[in-house]
């Protein structure tokens, strides 16, 4: 099966940079995705990495190290609207489903 | 296209009743997924379809749960003889095939409360 670990909560101030880590265990790894979910909202796709390295999309970047079974999401120039839960999700096990972590609640303060 | 839609948005039912939810995916997406999410947890995979074929079903899914996608467009998820433990948000998502599995578009969900 698949399992993922991420911190339950992170707090940062507006304008800062924050990194949300994710470690995973899976067989047949294909890639790691990141999703954002505001309270009461649906998850929305942010980024994914299939290969090692950094992917940048505006203020958000995602990194993957397949040898370490580790990835992170980097959020720069934090804004209050970034307060949300962030989930890493692994595609593995030979299928096309995503297995989500338990999520990291990000609180952005003034 | 306006995105993935789900109906109803909220459902309150008594234990033992059957419920059915509907999901309309983004029209050009041939994959459709069902997830369940409880408070403080990530979405938990239930099942997925490619076109009308149900290709994978979670081992955690009991026989009381069944899903269909008869014409490869909308899908329904039925829960028979509901239990209080079924109370959750039921999310539907759709994607393109292949690497599209990484990038799934979620609907607003159906919140089920079993009393």
PDB file of C-alpha atoms in Angstrom:
ATOM      1  CA  UNK A   1       0.000   0.000   0.000  1.00  0.00           C
ATOM      2  CA  UNK A   2       0.875   3.653   0.153  1.00  0.00           C
ATOM      3  CA  UNK A   3       1.411   5.960   3.131  1.00  0.00           C
ATOM      4  CA  UNK A   4       2.373   9.611   3.401  1.00  0.00           C
ATOM      5  CA  UNK A   5       3.501  11.840   6.253  1.00  0.00           C
ATOM      6  CA  UNK A   6       3.234  15.595   6.445  1.00  0.00           C
ATOM      7  CA  UNK A   7       3.185  18.054   9.350  1.00  0.00           C
ATOM      8  CA  UNK A   8      -0.298  18.682  10.672  1.00  0.00           C
ATOM      9  CA  UNK A   9       0.049  22.434  11.011  1.00  0.00           C
ATOM     10  CA  UNK A  10       2.361  25.243   9.931  1.00  0.00           C
ATOM     11  CA  UNK A  11       2.114  28.928  10.813  1.00  0.00           C
ATOM     12  CA  UNK A  12       3.854  31.758   8.968  1.00  0.00           C
ATOM     13  CA  UNK A  13       3.550  35.499   8.525  1.00  0.00           C
ATOM     14  CA  UNK A  14       2.354  37.315   5.448  1.00  0.00           C
ATOM     15  CA  UNK A  15       5.139  37.866   2.925  1.00  0.00           C
ATOM     16  CA  UNK A  16       7.272  35.029   4.251  1.00  0.00           C
ATOM     17  CA  UNK A  17       8.319  31.751   2.642  1.00  0.00           C
ATOM     18  CA  UNK A  18       7.086  28.417   3.959  1.00  0.00           C
ATOM     19  CA  UNK A  19       8.009  24.836   3.107  1.00  0.00           C
ATOM     20  CA  UNK A  20       5.635  21.909   3.622  1.00  0.00           C
ATOM     21  CA  UNK A  21       7.371  18.541   3.643  1.00  0.00           C
ATOM     22  CA  UNK A  22       6.009  15.193   2.610  1.00  0.00           C
ATOM     23  CA  UNK A  23       7.567  11.756   2.946  1.00  0.00           C
ATOM     24  CA  UNK A  24       5.977   8.749   1.361  1.00  0.00           C
ATOM     25  CA  UNK A  25       6.128   4.986   1.131  1.00  0.00           C
ATOM     26  CA  UNK A  26       4.740   3.281  -1.900  1.00  0.00           C
ATOM     27  CA  UNK A  27       5.380   0.535  -4.388  1.00  0.00           C
ATOM     28  CA  UNK A  28       5.638   1.405  -8.059  1.00  0.00           C
ATOM     29  CA  UNK A  29       5.983   5.159  -7.595  1.00  0.00           C
ATOM     30  CA  UNK A  30       4.871   7.330 -10.521  1.00  0.00           C
ATOM     31  CA  UNK A  31       4.779  10.821  -9.070  1.00  0.00           C
ATOM     32  CA  UNK A  32       3.787  13.233  -6.315  1.00  0.00           C
ATOM     33  CA  UNK A  33       1.022  15.834  -6.586  1.00  0.00           C
ATOM     34  CA  UNK A  34       0.065  18.749  -4.359  1.00  0.00           C
ATOM     35  CA  UNK A  35      -3.456  20.039  -3.742  1.00  0.00           C
ATOM     36  CA  UNK A  36      -4.833  23.021  -1.845  1.00  0.00           C
ATOM     37  CA  UNK A  37      -8.152  22.947  -0.017  1.00  0.00           C
ATOM     38  CA  UNK A  38      -9.797  25.920   1.659  1.00  0.00           C
ATOM     39  CA  UNK A  39     -12.267  25.282   4.475  1.00  0.00           C
ATOM     40  CA  UNK A  40     -15.538  24.134   2.966  1.00  0.00           C
ATOM     41  CA  UNK A  41     -14.047  23.988  -0.518  1.00  0.00           C
ATOM     42  CA  UNK A  42     -12.930  21.319  -2.926  1.00  0.00           C
ATOM     43  CA  UNK A  43      -9.284  20.310  -3.374  1.00  0.00           C
ATOM     44  CA  UNK A  44      -7.613  22.165  -6.226  1.00  0.00           C
ATOM     45  CA  UNK A  45      -4.526  20.986  -8.074  1.00  0.00           C
ATOM     46  CA  UNK A  46      -1.307  22.959  -7.531  1.00  0.00           C
ATOM     47  CA  UNK A  47       1.620  20.995  -8.910  1.00  0.00           C
ATOM     48  CA  UNK A  48       3.136  17.606  -9.538  1.00  0.00           C
ATOM     49  CA  UNK A  49       6.571  16.048  -9.884  1.00  0.00           C
ATOM     50  CA  UNK A  50       7.258  12.815 -11.711  1.00  0.00           C
ATOM     51  CA  UNK A  51      11.017  13.344 -11.870  1.00  0.00           C
ATOM     52  CA  UNK A  52      13.579  14.598  -9.357  1.00  0.00           C
ATOM     53  CA  UNK A  53      13.984  18.326  -9.082  1.00  0.00           C
ATOM     54  CA  UNK A  54      12.104  21.540  -8.689  1.00  0.00           C
ATOM     55  CA  UNK A  55       8.944  22.588 -10.557  1.00  0.00           C
ATOM     56  CA  UNK A  56       7.984  26.252 -10.336  1.00  0.00           C
ATOM     57  CA  UNK A  57       4.523  27.679 -10.894  1.00  0.00           C
ATOM     58  CA  UNK A  58       4.317  31.312  -9.921  1.00  0.00           C
ATOM     59  CA  UNK A  59       4.627  31.700  -6.159  1.00  0.00           C
ATOM     60  CA  UNK A  60       4.439  27.937  -5.654  1.00  0.00           C
ATOM     61  CA  UNK A  61       7.246  25.440  -6.254  1.00  0.00           C
ATOM     62  CA  UNK A  62       7.370  21.728  -5.658  1.00  0.00           C
ATOM     63  CA  UNK A  63      10.414  19.511  -5.218  1.00  0.00           C
ATOM     64  CA  UNK A  64      10.897  15.773  -5.431  1.00  0.00           C
ATOM     65  CA  UNK A  65      13.694  13.425  -4.452  1.00  0.00           C
ATOM     66  CA  UNK A  66      12.752   9.897  -5.492  1.00  0.00           C
ATOM     67  CA  UNK A  67      15.803   8.362  -3.799  1.00  0.00           C
ATOM     68  CA  UNK A  68      14.738   9.882  -0.471  1.00  0.00           C
ATOM     69  CA  UNK A  69      10.994   9.298  -0.997  1.00  0.00           C
ATOM     70  CA  UNK A  70      10.582  12.948  -0.118  1.00  0.00           C
ATOM     71  CA  UNK A  71       9.039  16.037  -1.558  1.00  0.00           C
ATOM     72  CA  UNK A  72       8.078  19.522  -0.485  1.00  0.00           C
ATOM     73  CA  UNK A  73       5.863  22.386  -1.487  1.00  0.00           C
ATOM     74  CA  UNK A  74       7.377  25.852  -1.240  1.00  0.00           C
ATOM     75  CA  UNK A  75       5.101  28.861  -0.998  1.00  0.00           C
ATOM     76  CA  UNK A  76       6.684  32.281  -1.452  1.00  0.00           C
ATOM     77  CA  UNK A  77       5.389  35.781  -0.723  1.00  0.00           C
ATOM     78  CA  UNK A  78       2.682  34.354   1.478  1.00  0.00           C
ATOM     79  CA  UNK A  79      -0.728  35.990   1.344  1.00  0.00           C
ATOM     80  CA  UNK A  80      -3.639  35.678   3.735  1.00  0.00           C
ATOM     81  CA  UNK A  81      -5.577  33.816   1.054  1.00  0.00           C
ATOM     82  CA  UNK A  82      -2.945  31.047   1.188  1.00  0.00           C
ATOM     83  CA  UNK A  83      -4.382  29.968   4.546  1.00  0.00           C
ATOM     84  CA  UNK A  84      -5.705  26.520   3.687  1.00  0.00           C
ATOM     85  CA  UNK A  85      -4.921  22.823   3.963  1.00  0.00           C
ATOM     86  CA  UNK A  86      -2.276  21.422   1.656  1.00  0.00           C
ATOM     87  CA  UNK A  87      -2.195  17.757   0.696  1.00  0.00           C
ATOM     88  CA  UNK A  88       0.520  15.756  -0.946  1.00  0.00           C
ATOM     89  CA  UNK A  89      -0.754  12.799  -2.959  1.00  0.00           C
ATOM     90  CA  UNK A  90       1.179   9.918  -4.430  1.00  0.00           C
ATOM     91  CA  UNK A  91       0.354   8.019  -7.580  1.00  0.00           C
ATOM     92  CA  UNK A  92       1.734   4.544  -7.178  1.00  0.00           C
ATOM     93  CA  UNK A  93       1.040   0.870  -6.838  1.00  0.00           C
ATOM     94  CA  UNK A  94       0.625   0.401 -10.574  1.00  0.00           C
ATOM     95  CA  UNK A  95      -2.708   2.156 -10.721  1.00  0.00           C
ATOM     96  CA  UNK A  96      -4.091   5.527 -11.604  1.00  0.00           C
ATOM     97  CA  UNK A  97      -5.496   6.492  -8.241  1.00  0.00           C
ATOM     98  CA  UNK A  98      -4.040   9.099  -5.912  1.00  0.00           C
ATOM     99  CA  UNK A  99      -3.388   8.363  -2.244  1.00  0.00           C
ATOM    100  CA  UNK A 100      -3.572  11.552  -0.207  1.00  0.00           C
ATOM    101  CA  UNK A 101      -1.738  12.484   2.961  1.00  0.00           C
ATOM    102  CA  UNK A 102      -3.613  13.766   6.002  1.00  0.00           C
ATOM    103  CA  UNK A 103      -2.861  17.350   5.066  1.00  0.00           C
ATOM    104  CA  UNK A 104      -1.003  20.323   6.498  1.00  0.00           C
ATOM    105  CA  UNK A 105      -3.056  23.236   7.732  1.00  0.00           C
ATOM    106  CA  UNK A 106      -1.265  26.468   6.870  1.00  0.00           C
ATOM    107  CA  UNK A 107      -2.139  29.572   8.853  1.00  0.00           C
ATOM    108  CA  UNK A 108      -0.882  32.878   7.503  1.00  0.00           C
ATOM    109  CA  UNK A 109      -0.789  35.664  10.047  1.00  0.00           C
ATOM    110  CA  UNK A 110      -0.277  39.410   9.710  1.00  0.00           C
TER     111      UNK A 110
ATOM    112  CA  UNK B   1     -17.487  23.973 -19.356  1.00  0.00           C
ATOM    113  CA  UNK B   2     -18.209  24.971 -15.777  1.00  0.00           C
ATOM    114  CA  UNK B   3     -16.268  22.212 -14.058  1.00  0.00           C
ATOM    115  CA  UNK B   4     -17.273  19.136 -12.110  1.00  0.00           C
ATOM    116  CA  UNK B   5     -20.735  19.280 -10.577  1.00  0.00           C
ATOM    117  CA  UNK B   6     -22.283  17.105  -7.885  1.00  0.00           C
ATOM    118  CA  UNK B   7     -25.824  16.670  -6.726  1.00  0.00           C
ATOM    119  CA  UNK B   8     -27.115  16.963  -4.086  1.00  0.00           C
ATOM    120  CA  UNK B   9     -24.754  19.182  -2.134  1.00  0.00           C
ATOM    121  CA  UNK B  10     -26.138  18.021   1.181  1.00  0.00           C
ATOM    122  CA  UNK B  11     -28.016  14.885   2.177  1.00  0.00           C
ATOM    123  CA  UNK B  12     -29.384  13.962   5.579  1.00  0.00           C
ATOM    124  CA  UNK B  13     -30.698  10.439   5.900  1.00  0.00           C
ATOM    125  CA  UNK B  14     -31.656   8.003   8.586  1.00  0.00           C
ATOM    126  CA  UNK B  15     -29.586   4.946   9.301  1.00  0.00           C
ATOM    127  CA  UNK B  16     -30.612   2.044   7.132  1.00  0.00           C
ATOM    128  CA  UNK B  17     -31.819   4.139   4.195  1.00  0.00           C
ATOM    129  CA  UNK B  18     -30.279   4.062   0.733  1.00  0.00           C
ATOM    130  CA  UNK B  19     -28.807   7.177  -0.848  1.00  0.00           C
ATOM    131  CA  UNK B  20     -27.590   7.981  -4.350  1.00  0.00           C
ATOM    132  CA  UNK B  21     -25.279  10.776  -5.422  1.00  0.00           C
ATOM    133  CA  UNK B  22     -24.635  12.068  -8.913  1.00  0.00           C
ATOM    134  CA  UNK B  23     -21.465  13.475 -10.459  1.00  0.00           C
ATOM    135  CA  UNK B  24     -21.129  15.243 -13.817  1.00  0.00           C
ATOM    136  CA  UNK B  25     -17.469  15.469 -14.839  1.00  0.00           C
ATOM    137  CA  UNK B  26     -15.770  17.933 -17.152  1.00  0.00           C
ATOM    138  CA  UNK B  27     -17.025  16.857 -20.559  1.00  0.00           C
ATOM    139  CA  UNK B  28     -13.689  16.125 -22.218  1.00  0.00           C
ATOM    140  CA  UNK B  29     -12.372  14.073 -19.280  1.00  0.00           C
ATOM    141  CA  UNK B  30     -12.637  10.315 -19.679  1.00  0.00           C
ATOM    142  CA  UNK B  31     -11.576   9.441 -16.113  1.00  0.00           C
ATOM    143  CA  UNK B  32     -13.882   9.881 -13.140  1.00  0.00           C
ATOM    144  CA  UNK B  33     -12.990   9.241  -9.502  1.00  0.00           C
ATOM    145  CA  UNK B  34     -14.929   8.997  -6.258  1.00  0.00           C
ATOM    146  CA  UNK B  35     -13.368   9.888  -2.902  1.00  0.00           C
ATOM    147  CA  UNK B  36     -14.606  10.161   0.650  1.00  0.00           C
ATOM    148  CA  UNK B  37     -13.273  12.792   3.047  1.00  0.00           C
ATOM    149  CA  UNK B  38     -13.827  13.117   6.781  1.00  0.00           C
ATOM    150  CA  UNK B  39     -12.856  16.059   8.948  1.00  0.00           C
ATOM    151  CA  UNK B  40      -9.123  16.496   9.318  1.00  0.00           C
ATOM    152  CA  UNK B  41      -8.279  13.828   6.771  1.00  0.00           C
ATOM    153  CA  UNK B  42      -7.288  13.810   3.135  1.00  0.00           C
ATOM    154  CA  UNK B  43      -9.566  12.465   0.434  1.00  0.00           C
ATOM    155  CA  UNK B  44      -9.738   8.665   0.539  1.00  0.00           C
ATOM    156  CA  UNK B  45      -9.975   6.886  -2.798  1.00  0.00           C
ATOM    157  CA  UNK B  46     -13.110   4.819  -3.371  1.00  0.00           C
ATOM    158  CA  UNK B  47     -13.210   3.926  -7.055  1.00  0.00           C
ATOM    159  CA  UNK B  48     -12.510   5.206 -10.545  1.00  0.00           C
ATOM    160  CA  UNK B  49     -13.774   4.818 -14.091  1.00  0.00           C
ATOM    161  CA  UNK B  50     -12.183   5.209 -17.456  1.00  0.00           C
ATOM    162  CA  UNK B  51     -15.064   5.911 -19.784  1.00  0.00           C
ATOM    163  CA  UNK B  52     -17.772   3.455 -18.665  1.00  0.00           C
ATOM    164  CA  UNK B  53     -15.379   0.841 -17.265  1.00  0.00           C
ATOM    165  CA  UNK B  54     -14.824   0.692 -13.503  1.00  0.00           C
ATOM    166  CA  UNK B  55     -11.100  -0.053 -13.364  1.00  0.00           C
ATOM    167  CA  UNK B  56     -10.315   0.032  -9.666  1.00  0.00           C
ATOM    168  CA  UNK B  57     -12.213  -0.179  -6.418  1.00  0.00           C
ATOM    169  CA  UNK B  58     -10.802   0.352  -2.953  1.00  0.00           C
ATOM    170  CA  UNK B  59     -10.512  -2.735  -0.790  1.00  0.00           C
ATOM    171  CA  UNK B  60     -11.955  -0.600   2.000  1.00  0.00           C
ATOM    172  CA  UNK B  61     -15.190  -0.194   0.086  1.00  0.00           C
ATOM    173  CA  UNK B  62     -17.861  -2.437   1.481  1.00  0.00           C
ATOM    174  CA  UNK B  63     -20.455  -4.230  -0.618  1.00  0.00           C
ATOM    175  CA  UNK B  64     -22.967  -1.588   0.410  1.00  0.00           C
ATOM    176  CA  UNK B  65     -21.266   0.854  -1.954  1.00  0.00           C
ATOM    177  CA  UNK B  66     -21.751   0.684  -5.701  1.00  0.00           C
ATOM    178  CA  UNK B  67     -20.894   3.082  -8.488  1.00  0.00           C
ATOM    179  CA  UNK B  68     -21.861   3.261 -12.138  1.00  0.00           C
ATOM    180  CA  UNK B  69     -20.976   5.316 -15.161  1.00  0.00           C
ATOM    181  CA  UNK B  70     -23.304   3.815 -17.731  1.00  0.00           C
ATOM    182  CA  UNK B  71     -22.544   5.961 -20.778  1.00  0.00           C
ATOM    183  CA  UNK B  72     -19.106   7.171 -19.855  1.00  0.00           C
ATOM    184  CA  UNK B  73     -20.414  10.586 -18.886  1.00  0.00           C
ATOM    185  CA  UNK B  74     -22.080  11.172 -15.496  1.00  0.00           C
ATOM    186  CA  UNK B  75     -21.639   8.740 -12.617  1.00  0.00           C
ATOM    187  CA  UNK B  76     -23.717   7.707  -9.627  1.00  0.00           C
ATOM    188  CA  UNK B  77     -22.571   6.444  -6.243  1.00  0.00           C
ATOM    189  CA  UNK B  78     -25.106   4.500  -4.211  1.00  0.00           C
ATOM    190  CA  UNK B  79     -24.803   3.589  -0.558  1.00  0.00           C
ATOM    191  CA  UNK B  80     -27.235   0.971   0.671  1.00  0.00           C
ATOM    192  CA  UNK B  81     -28.315   0.521   4.284  1.00  0.00           C
ATOM    193  CA  UNK B  82     -26.432   3.593   5.424  1.00  0.00           C
ATOM    194  CA  UNK B  83     -24.585   3.571   8.738  1.00  0.00           C
ATOM    195  CA  UNK B  84     -23.495   6.470  10.924  1.00  0.00           C
ATOM    196  CA  UNK B  85     -19.896   5.791   9.908  1.00  0.00           C
ATOM    197  CA  UNK B  86     -20.822   6.668   6.339  1.00  0.00           C
ATOM    198  CA  UNK B  87     -21.225  10.312   7.344  1.00  0.00           C
ATOM    199  CA  UNK B  88     -18.600  12.186   5.309  1.00  0.00           C
ATOM    200  CA  UNK B  89     -18.041  14.438   2.331  1.00  0.00           C
ATOM    201  CA  UNK B  90     -18.202  12.471  -0.916  1.00  0.00           C
ATOM    202  CA  UNK B  91     -16.052  14.030  -3.589  1.00  0.00           C
ATOM    203  CA  UNK B  92     -16.027  13.370  -7.289  1.00  0.00           C
ATOM    204  CA  UNK B  93     -13.110  14.278  -9.544  1.00  0.00           C
ATOM    205  CA  UNK B  94     -12.335  13.945 -13.224  1.00  0.00           C
ATOM    206  CA  UNK B  95      -9.196  13.989 -15.335  1.00  0.00           C
ATOM    207  CA  UNK B  96      -7.730  13.150 -18.679  1.00  0.00           C
ATOM    208  CA  UNK B  97      -6.280   9.674 -19.083  1.00  0.00           C
ATOM    209  CA  UNK B  98      -2.559   8.918 -18.763  1.00  0.00           C
ATOM    210  CA  UNK B  99      -0.630  11.476 -16.767  1.00  0.00           C
ATOM    211  CA  UNK B 100      -3.861  13.325 -16.255  1.00  0.00           C
ATOM    212  CA  UNK B 101      -4.246  11.205 -13.130  1.00  0.00           C
ATOM    213  CA  UNK B 102      -1.878  13.620 -11.377  1.00  0.00           C
ATOM    214  CA  UNK B 103      -4.121  16.584 -12.114  1.00  0.00           C
ATOM    215  CA  UNK B 104      -7.639  15.869 -11.010  1.00  0.00           C
ATOM    216  CA  UNK B 105     -10.454  18.406 -10.957  1.00  0.00           C
ATOM    217  CA  UNK B 106     -12.728  18.061  -7.970  1.00  0.00           C
ATOM    218  CA  UNK B 107     -16.379  18.873  -7.620  1.00  0.00           C
ATOM    219  CA  UNK B 108     -17.831  20.678  -4.582  1.00  0.00           C
ATOM    220  CA  UNK B 109     -18.801  17.412  -2.923  1.00  0.00           C
ATOM    221  CA  UNK B 110     -21.925  15.937  -1.362  1.00  0.00           C
ATOM    222  CA  UNK B 111     -22.014  16.129   2.418  1.00  0.00           C
ATOM    223  CA  UNK B 112     -23.794  13.089   3.829  1.00  0.00           C
ATOM    224  CA  UNK B 113     -25.093  13.031   7.370  1.00  0.00           C
ATOM    225  CA  UNK B 114     -26.525   9.763   8.659  1.00  0.00           C
ATOM    226  CA  UNK B 115     -28.645  10.145  11.789  1.00  0.00           C
TER     227      UNK B 115
END
